[in-house]
PDB file of C-alpha atoms and ligand atoms in Angstrom:
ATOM      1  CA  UNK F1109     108.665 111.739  97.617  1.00  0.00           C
ATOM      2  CA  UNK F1110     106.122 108.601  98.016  1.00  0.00           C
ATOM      3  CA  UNK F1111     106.275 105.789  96.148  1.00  0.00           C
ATOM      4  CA  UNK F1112     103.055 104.227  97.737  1.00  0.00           C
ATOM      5  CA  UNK F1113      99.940 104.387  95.951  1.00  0.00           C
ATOM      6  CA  UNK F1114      96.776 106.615  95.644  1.00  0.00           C
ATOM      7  CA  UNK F1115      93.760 105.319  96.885  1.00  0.00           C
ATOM      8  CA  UNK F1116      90.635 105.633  94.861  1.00  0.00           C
ATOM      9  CA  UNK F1117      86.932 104.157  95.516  1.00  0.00           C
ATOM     10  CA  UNK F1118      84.006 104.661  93.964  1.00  0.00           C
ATOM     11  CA  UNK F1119      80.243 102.548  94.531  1.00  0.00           C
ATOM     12  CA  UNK F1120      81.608 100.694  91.251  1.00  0.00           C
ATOM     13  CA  UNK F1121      82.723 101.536  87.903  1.00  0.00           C
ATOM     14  CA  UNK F1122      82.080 105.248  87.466  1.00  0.00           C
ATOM     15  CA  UNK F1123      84.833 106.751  89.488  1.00  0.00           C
ATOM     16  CA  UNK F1124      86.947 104.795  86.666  1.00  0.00           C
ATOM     17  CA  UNK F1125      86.617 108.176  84.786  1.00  0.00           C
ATOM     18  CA  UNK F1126      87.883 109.771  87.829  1.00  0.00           C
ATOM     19  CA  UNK F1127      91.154 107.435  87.404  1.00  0.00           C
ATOM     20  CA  UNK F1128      91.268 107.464  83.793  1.00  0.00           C
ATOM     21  CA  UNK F1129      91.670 111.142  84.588  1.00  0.00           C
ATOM     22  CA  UNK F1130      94.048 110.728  87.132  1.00  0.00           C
ATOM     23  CA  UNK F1131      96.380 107.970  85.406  1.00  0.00           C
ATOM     24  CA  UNK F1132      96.063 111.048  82.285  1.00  0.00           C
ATOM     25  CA  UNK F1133      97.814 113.259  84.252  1.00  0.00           C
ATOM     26  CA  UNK F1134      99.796 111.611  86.711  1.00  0.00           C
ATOM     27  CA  UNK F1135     100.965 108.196  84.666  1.00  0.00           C
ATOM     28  CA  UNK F1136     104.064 107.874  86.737  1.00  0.00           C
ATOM     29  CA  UNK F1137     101.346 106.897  90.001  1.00  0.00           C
ATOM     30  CA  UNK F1138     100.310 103.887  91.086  1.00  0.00           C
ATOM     31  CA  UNK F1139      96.679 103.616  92.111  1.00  0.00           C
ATOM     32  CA  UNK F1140      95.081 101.229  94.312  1.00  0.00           C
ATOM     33  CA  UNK F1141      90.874 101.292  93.269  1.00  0.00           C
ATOM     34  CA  UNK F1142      87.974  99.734  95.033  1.00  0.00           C
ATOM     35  CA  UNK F1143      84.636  99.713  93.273  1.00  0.00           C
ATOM     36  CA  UNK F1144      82.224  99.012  96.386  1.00  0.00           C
ATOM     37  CA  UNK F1145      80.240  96.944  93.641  1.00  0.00           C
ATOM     38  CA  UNK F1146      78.461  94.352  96.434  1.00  0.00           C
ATOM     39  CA  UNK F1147      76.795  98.393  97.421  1.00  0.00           C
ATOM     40  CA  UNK F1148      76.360  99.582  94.294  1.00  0.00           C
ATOM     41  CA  UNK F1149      74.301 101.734  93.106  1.00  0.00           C
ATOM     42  CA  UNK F1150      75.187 104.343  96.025  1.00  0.00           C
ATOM     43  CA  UNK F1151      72.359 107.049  93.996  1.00  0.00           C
ATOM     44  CA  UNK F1152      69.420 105.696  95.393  1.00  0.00           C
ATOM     45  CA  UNK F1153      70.197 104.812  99.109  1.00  0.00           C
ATOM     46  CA  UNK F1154      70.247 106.804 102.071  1.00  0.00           C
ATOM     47  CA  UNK F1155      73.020 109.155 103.011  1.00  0.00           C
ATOM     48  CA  UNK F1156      74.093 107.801 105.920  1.00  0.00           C
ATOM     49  CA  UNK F1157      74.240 103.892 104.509  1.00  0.00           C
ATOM     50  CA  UNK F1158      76.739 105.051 101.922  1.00  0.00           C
ATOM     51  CA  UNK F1159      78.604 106.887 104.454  1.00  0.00           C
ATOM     52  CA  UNK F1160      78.898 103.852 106.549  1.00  0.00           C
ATOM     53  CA  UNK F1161      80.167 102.070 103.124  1.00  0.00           C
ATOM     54  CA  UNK F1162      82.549 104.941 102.345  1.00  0.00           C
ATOM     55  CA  UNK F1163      84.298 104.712 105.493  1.00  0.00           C
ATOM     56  CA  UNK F1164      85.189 101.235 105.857  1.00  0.00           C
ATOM     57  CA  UNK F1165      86.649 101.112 102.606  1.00  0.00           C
ATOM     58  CA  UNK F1166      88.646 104.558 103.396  1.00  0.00           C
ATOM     59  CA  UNK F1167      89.562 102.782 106.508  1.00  0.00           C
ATOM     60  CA  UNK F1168      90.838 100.060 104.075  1.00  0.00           C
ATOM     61  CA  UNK F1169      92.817 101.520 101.968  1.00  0.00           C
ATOM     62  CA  UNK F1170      94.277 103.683 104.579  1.00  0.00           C
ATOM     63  CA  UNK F1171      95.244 100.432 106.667  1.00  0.00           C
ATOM     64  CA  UNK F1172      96.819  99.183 103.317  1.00  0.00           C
ATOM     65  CA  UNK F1173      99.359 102.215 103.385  1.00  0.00           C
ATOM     66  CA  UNK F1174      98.184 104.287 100.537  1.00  0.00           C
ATOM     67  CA  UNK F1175      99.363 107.984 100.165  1.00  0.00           C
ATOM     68  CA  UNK F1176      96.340 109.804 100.051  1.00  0.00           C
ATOM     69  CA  UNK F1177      92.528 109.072  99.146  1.00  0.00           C
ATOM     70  CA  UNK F1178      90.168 110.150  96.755  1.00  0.00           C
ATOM     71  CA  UNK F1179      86.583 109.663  96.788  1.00  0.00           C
ATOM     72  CA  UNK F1180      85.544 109.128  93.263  1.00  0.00           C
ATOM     73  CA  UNK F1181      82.084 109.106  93.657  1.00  0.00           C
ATOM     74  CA  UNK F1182      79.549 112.166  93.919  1.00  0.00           C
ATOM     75  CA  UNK F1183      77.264 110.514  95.947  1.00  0.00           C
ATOM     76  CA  UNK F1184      79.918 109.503  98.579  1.00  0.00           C
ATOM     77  CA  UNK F1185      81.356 112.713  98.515  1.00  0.00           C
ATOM     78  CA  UNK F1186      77.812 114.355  99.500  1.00  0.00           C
ATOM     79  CA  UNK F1187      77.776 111.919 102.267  1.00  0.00           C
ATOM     80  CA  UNK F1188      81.003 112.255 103.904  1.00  0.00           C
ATOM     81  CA  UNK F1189      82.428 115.712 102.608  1.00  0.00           C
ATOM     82  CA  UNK F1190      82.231 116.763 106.114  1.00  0.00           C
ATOM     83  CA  UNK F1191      84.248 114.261 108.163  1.00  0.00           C
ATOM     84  CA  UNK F1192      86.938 112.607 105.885  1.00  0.00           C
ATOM     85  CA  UNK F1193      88.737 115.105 106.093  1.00  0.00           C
ATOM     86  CA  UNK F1194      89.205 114.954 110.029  1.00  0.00           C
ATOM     87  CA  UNK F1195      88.988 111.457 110.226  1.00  0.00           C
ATOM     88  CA  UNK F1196      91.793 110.541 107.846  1.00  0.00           C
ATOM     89  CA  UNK F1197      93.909 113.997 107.328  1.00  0.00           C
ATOM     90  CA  UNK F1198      93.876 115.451 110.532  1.00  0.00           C
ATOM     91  CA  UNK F1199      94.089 112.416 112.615  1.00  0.00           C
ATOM     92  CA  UNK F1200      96.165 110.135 110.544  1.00  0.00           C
ATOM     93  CA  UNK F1201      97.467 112.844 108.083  1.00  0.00           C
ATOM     94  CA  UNK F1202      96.241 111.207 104.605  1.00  0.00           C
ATOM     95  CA  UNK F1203      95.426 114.048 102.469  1.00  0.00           C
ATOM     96  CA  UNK F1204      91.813 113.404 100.905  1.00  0.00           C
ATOM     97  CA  UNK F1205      90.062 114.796  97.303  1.00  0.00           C
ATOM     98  CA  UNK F1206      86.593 114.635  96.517  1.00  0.00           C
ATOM     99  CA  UNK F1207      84.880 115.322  93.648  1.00  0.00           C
ATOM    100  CA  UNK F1208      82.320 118.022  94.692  1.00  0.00           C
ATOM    101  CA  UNK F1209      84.784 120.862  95.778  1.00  0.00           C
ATOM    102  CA  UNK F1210      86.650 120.530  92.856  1.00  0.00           C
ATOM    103  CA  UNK F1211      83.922 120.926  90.260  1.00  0.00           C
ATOM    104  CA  UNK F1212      81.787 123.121  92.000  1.00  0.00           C
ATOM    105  CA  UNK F1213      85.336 126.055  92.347  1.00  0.00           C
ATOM    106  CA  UNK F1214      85.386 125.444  88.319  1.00  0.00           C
ATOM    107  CA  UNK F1215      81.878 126.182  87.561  1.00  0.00           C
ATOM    108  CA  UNK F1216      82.075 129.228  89.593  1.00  0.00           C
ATOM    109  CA  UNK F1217      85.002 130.476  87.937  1.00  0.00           C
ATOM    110  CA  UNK F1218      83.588 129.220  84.339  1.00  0.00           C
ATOM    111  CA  UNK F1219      79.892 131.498  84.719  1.00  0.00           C
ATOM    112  CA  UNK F1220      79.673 134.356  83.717  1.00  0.00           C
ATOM    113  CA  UNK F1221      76.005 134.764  83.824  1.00  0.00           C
ATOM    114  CA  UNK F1222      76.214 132.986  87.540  1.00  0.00           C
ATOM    115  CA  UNK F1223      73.392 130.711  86.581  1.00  0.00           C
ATOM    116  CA  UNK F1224      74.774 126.885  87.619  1.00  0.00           C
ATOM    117  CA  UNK F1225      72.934 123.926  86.771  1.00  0.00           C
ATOM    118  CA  UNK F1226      73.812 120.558  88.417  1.00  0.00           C
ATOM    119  CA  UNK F1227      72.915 117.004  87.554  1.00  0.00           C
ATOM    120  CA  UNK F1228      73.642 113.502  89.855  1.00  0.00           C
ATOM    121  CA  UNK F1229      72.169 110.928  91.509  1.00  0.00           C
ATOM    122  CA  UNK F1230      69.299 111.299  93.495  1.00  0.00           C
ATOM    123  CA  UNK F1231      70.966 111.118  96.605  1.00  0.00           C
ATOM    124  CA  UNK F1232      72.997 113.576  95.716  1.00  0.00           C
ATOM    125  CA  UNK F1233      70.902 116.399  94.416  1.00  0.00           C
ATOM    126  CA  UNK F1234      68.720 115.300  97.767  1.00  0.00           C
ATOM    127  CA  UNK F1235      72.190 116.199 100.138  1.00  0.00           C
ATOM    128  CA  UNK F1236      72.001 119.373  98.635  1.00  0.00           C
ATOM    129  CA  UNK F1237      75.686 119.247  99.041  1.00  0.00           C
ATOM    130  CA  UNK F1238      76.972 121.203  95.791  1.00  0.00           C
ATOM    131  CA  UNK F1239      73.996 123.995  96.521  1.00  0.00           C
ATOM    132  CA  UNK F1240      75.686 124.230  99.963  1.00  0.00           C
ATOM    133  CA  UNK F1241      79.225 124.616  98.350  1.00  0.00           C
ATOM    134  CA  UNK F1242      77.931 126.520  95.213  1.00  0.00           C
ATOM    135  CA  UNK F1243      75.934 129.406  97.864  1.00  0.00           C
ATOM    136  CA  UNK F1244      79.509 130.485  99.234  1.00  0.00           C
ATOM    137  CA  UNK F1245      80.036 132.328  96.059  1.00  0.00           C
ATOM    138  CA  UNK F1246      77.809 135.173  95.980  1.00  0.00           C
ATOM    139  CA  UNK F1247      75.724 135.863  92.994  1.00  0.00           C
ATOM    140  CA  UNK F1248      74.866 132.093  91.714  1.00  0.00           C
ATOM    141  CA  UNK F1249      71.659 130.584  91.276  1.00  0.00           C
ATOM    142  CA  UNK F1250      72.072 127.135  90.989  1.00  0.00           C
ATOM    143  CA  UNK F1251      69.372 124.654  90.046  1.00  0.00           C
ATOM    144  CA  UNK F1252      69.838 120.797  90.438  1.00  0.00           C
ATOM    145  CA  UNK F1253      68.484 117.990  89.278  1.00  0.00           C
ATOM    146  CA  UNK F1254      68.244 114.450  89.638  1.00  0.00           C
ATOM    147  CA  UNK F1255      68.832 111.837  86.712  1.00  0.00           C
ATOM    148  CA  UNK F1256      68.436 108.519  87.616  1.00  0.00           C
ATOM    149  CA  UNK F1257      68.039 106.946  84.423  1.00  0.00           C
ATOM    150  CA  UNK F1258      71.345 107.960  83.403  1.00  0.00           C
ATOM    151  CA  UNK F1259      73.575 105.242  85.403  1.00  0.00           C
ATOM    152  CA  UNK F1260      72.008 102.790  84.491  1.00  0.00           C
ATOM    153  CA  UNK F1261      71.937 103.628  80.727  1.00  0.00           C
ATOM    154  CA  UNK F1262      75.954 104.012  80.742  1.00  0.00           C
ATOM    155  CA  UNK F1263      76.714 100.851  82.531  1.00  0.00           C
ATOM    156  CA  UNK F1264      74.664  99.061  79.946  1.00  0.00           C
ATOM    157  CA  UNK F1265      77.005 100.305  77.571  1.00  0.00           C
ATOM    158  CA  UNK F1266      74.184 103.001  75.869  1.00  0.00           C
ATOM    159  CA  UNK F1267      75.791 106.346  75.751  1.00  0.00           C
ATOM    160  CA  UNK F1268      74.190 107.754  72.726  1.00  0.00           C
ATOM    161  CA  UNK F1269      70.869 107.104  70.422  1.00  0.00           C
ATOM    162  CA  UNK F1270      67.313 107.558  70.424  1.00  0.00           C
ATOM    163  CA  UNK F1271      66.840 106.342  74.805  1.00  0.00           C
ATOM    164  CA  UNK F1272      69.670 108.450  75.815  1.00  0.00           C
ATOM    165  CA  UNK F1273      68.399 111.601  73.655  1.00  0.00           C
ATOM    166  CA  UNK F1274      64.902 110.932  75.064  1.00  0.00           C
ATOM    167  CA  UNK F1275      66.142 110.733  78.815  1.00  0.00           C
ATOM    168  CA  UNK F1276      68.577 113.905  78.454  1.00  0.00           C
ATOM    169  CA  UNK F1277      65.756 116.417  76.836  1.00  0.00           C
ATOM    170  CA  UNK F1278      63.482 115.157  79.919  1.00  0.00           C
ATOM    171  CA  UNK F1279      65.782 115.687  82.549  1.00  0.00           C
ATOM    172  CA  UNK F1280      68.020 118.696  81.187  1.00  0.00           C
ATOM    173  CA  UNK F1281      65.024 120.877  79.361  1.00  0.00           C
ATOM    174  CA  UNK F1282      64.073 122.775  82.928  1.00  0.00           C
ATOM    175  CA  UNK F1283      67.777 123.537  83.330  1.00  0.00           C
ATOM    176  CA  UNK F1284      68.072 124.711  79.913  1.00  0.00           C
ATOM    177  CA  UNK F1285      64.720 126.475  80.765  1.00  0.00           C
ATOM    178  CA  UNK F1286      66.088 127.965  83.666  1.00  0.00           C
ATOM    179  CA  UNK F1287      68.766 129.471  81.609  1.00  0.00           C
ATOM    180  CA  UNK F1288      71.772 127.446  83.113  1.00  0.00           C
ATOM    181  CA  UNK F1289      75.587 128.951  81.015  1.00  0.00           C
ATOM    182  CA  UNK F1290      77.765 126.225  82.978  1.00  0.00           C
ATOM    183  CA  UNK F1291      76.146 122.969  84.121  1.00  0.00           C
ATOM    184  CA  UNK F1292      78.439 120.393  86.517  1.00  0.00           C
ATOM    185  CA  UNK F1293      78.380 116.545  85.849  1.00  0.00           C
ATOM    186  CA  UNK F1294      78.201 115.830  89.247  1.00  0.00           C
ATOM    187  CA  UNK F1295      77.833 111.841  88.811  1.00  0.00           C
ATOM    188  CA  UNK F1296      80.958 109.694  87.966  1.00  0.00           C
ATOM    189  CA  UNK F1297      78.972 108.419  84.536  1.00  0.00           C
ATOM    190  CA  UNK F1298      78.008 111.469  83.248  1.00  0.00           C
ATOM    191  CA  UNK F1299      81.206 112.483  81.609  1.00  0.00           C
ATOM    192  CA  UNK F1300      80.568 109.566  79.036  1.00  0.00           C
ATOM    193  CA  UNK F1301      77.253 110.625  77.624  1.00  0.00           C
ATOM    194  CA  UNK F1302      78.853 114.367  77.424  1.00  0.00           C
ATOM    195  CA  UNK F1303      78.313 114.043  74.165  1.00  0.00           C
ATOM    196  CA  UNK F1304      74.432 113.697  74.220  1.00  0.00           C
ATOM    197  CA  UNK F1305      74.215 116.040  77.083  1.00  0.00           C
ATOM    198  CA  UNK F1306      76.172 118.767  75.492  1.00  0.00           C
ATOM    199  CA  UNK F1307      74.153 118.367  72.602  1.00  0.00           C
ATOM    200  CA  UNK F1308      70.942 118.704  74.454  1.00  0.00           C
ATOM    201  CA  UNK F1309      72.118 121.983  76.417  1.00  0.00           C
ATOM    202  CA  UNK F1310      73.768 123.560  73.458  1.00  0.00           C
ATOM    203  CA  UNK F1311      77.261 124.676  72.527  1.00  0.00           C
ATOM    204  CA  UNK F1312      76.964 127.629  74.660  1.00  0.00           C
ATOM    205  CA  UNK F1313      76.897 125.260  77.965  1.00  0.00           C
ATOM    206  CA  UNK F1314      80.008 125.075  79.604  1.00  0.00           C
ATOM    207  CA  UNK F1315      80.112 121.369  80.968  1.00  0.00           C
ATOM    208  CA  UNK F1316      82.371 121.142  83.802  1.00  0.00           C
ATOM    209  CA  UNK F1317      83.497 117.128  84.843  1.00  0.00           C
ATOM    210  CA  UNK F1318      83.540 116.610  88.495  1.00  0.00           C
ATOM    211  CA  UNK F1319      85.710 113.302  87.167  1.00  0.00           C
ATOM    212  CA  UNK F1320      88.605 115.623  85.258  1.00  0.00           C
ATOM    213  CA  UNK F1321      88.358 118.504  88.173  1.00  0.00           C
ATOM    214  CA  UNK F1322      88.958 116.270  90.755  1.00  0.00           C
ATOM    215  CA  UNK F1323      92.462 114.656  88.796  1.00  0.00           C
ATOM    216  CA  UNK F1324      93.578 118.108  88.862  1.00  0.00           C
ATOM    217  CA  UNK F1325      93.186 118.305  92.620  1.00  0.00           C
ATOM    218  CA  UNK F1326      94.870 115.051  93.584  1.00  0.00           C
ATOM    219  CA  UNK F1327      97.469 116.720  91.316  1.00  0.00           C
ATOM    220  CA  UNK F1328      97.783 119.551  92.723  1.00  0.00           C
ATOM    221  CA  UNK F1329      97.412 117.791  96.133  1.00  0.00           C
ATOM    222  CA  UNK F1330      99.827 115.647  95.693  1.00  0.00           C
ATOM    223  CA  UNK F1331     102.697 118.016  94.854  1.00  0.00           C
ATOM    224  CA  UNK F1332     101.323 120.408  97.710  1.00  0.00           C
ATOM    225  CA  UNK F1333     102.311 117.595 100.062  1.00  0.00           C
ATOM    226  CA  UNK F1334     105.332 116.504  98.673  1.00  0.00           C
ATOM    227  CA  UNK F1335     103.922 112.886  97.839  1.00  0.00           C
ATOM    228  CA  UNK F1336     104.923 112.893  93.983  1.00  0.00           C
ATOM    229  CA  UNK F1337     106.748 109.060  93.504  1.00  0.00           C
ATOM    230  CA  UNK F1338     110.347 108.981  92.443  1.00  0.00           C
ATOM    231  CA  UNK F1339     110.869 109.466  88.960  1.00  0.00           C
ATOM    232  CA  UNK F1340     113.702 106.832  89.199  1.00  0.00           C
ATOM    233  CA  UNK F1341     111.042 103.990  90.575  1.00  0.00           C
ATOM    234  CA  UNK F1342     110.471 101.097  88.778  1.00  0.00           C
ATOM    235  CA  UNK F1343     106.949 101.551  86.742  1.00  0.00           C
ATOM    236  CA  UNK F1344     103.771 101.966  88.446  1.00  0.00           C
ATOM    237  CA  UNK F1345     101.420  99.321  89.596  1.00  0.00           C
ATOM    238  CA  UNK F1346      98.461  99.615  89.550  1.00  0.00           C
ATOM    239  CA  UNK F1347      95.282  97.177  91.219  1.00  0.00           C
ATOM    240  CA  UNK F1348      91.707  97.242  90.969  1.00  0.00           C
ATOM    241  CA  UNK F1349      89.620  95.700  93.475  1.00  0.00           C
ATOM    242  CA  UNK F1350      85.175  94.869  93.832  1.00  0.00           C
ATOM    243  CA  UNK F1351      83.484  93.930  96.798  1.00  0.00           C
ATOM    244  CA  UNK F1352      81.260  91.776  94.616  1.00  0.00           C
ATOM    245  CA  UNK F1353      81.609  90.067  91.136  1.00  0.00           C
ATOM    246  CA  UNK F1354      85.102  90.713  89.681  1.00  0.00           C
ATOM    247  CA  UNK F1355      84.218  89.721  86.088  1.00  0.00           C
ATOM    248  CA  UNK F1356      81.163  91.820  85.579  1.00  0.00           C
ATOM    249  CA  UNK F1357      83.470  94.478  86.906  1.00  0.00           C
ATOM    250  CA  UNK F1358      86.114  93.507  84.588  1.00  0.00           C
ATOM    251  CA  UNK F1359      84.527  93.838  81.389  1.00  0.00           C
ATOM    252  CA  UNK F1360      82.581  96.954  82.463  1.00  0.00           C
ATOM    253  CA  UNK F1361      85.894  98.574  83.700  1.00  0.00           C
ATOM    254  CA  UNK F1362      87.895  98.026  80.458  1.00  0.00           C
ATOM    255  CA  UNK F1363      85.129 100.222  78.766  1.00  0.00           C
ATOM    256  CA  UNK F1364      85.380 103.253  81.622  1.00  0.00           C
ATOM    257  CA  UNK F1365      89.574 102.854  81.699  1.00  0.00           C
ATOM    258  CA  UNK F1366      90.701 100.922  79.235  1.00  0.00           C
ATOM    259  CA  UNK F1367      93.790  98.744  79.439  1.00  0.00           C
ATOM    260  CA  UNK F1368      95.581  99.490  82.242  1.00  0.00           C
ATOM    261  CA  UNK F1369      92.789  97.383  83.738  1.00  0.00           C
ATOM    262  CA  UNK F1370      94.722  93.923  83.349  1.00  0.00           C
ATOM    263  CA  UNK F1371      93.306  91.619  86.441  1.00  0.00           C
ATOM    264  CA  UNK F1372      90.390  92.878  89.142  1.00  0.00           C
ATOM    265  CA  UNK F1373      90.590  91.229  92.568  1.00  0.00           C
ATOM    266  CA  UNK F1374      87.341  90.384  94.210  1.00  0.00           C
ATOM    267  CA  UNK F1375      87.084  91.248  98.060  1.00  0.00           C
ATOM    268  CA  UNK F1376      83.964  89.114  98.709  1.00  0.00           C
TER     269      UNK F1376
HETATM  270  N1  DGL S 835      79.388 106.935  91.464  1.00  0.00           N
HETATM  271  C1  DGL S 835      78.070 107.473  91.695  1.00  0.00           C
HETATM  272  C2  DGL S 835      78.157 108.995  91.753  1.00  0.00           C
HETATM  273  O1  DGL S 835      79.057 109.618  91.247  1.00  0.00           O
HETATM  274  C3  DGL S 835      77.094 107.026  90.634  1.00  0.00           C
HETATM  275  C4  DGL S 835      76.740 105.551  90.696  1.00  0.00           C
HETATM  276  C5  DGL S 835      75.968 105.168  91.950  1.00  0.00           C
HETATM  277  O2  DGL S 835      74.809 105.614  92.113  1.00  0.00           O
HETATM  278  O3  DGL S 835      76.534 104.457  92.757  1.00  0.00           O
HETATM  279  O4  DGL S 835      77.287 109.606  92.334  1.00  0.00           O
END
């Protein structure tokens, strides 16, 4: 038993579905999130800047005493997959979840035709990180692609109608083309224009959520390591934190969460 709480961080708002997911399944937690919003987007920069940012709010949140991390973000997760692990469970034994590993073990068990499609960022269809996770299974053909207008369409609050449609046939008709059965969200935002996408790729698609996959593994996690809190605690806390602007963050958070969200902190 651990009555501390779960770190979560994300470049901003998305990884909000990751929590929403999380706080779904585990409502007894507390959480402790950081949107990296004075960073954000994390899509469009290089690799190893968002690594940089990734860390020092891991090392954060660590330093704060929380139970175990998750990276909430795609894009972060393609940029440190490789070294969180080592840096935070095997030298300071923190379990960590990301979201690619997760998502990318679903759609393999999910195809049956083994014909994968991802979408993210462009920074993470450029890491190539869930075709490097994806090629361990044998048999899958995966084909990735980048959608950059996507973001910032959901965090202006557009998640359906006639710019959405137009945006989803342009990026998602060469993955339909290519013949895709099971296609991963692998961006934090996607899961709210599911809707339009799924309607785009047809109800033969299987869409698998990077955000909902990777709730299940801090779940799973979680009781793997003994760290479930005491069902006898008083109730769970929870705080949400941005390195920039706390009231654009706010209102935009209340939309991805919902009400849990009561007060943001700002870290700037
Ligand atoms: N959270 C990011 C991801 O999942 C999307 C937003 C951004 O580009 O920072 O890749």
């Amino acid at each position: 038993m651990n009555n501390s709480p779960i770190g979560i961080f994300d470049s901003g708002v998305g990884g909000l579905t990751v929590a929403r997911s999380i706080l779904d399944q585990l409502p007894n937690e507390s959480i402790s999130y950081i949107g990296d919003t004075a960073h954000t987007p994390y899509g469009t920069k290089p690799l190893a800047t968002v690594r940089s940012y990734a860390l020092e709010i891991m090392d954060e949140l660590v330093d704060e005493g929380v139970k175990m991390l998750v990276i909430a973000c795609n894009t972060a997760s393609a940029a440190v997959l490789r070294d969180a692990r080592e840096r935070y469970t095997v030298n300071r034994g923190i379990p960590v979840v990301e979201v690619i590993l997760p998502a990318a073990r679903r759609a393999v068990s999910a195809t049956r035709t083994g014909k994968i499609g991802v979408i993210g960022t462009k920074a993470t269809v450029d890491s190539r990180a869930y075709d490097d996770v994806l090629s361990v299974a044998t048999d899958v053909d995966v084909i990735s692609v980048a959608c950059p207008d996507f973001v910032p369409l959901v965090e202006a609050g557009i998640t359906t109608g006639p710019r959405v449609l137009e945006a989803a046939h342009r990026y998602l008709e060469p993955v339909k083309a290519a013949g895709v059965d099971t296609l991963i969200l692998g961006c934090t935002h996607y899961p709210l224009l599911a809707g339009a996408i799924s309607y785009v790729m047809g109800e033969d698609v299987t869409l698998v959520s990077s955000s909902d996959e990777s709730a299940k593994s801090t779940f799973r996690t979680l009781l793997e390591h003994g760290l479930e809190r005491a069902e006898d605690a008083p109730g769970p806390v929870h705080r949400f934190r941005s390195t920039g602007d706390s009231a654009t963050f706010a209102g935009l958070a209340r939309r991805f969460l919902g009400p849990e969200v009561s007060q943001v902190e700002s870290m700037s």
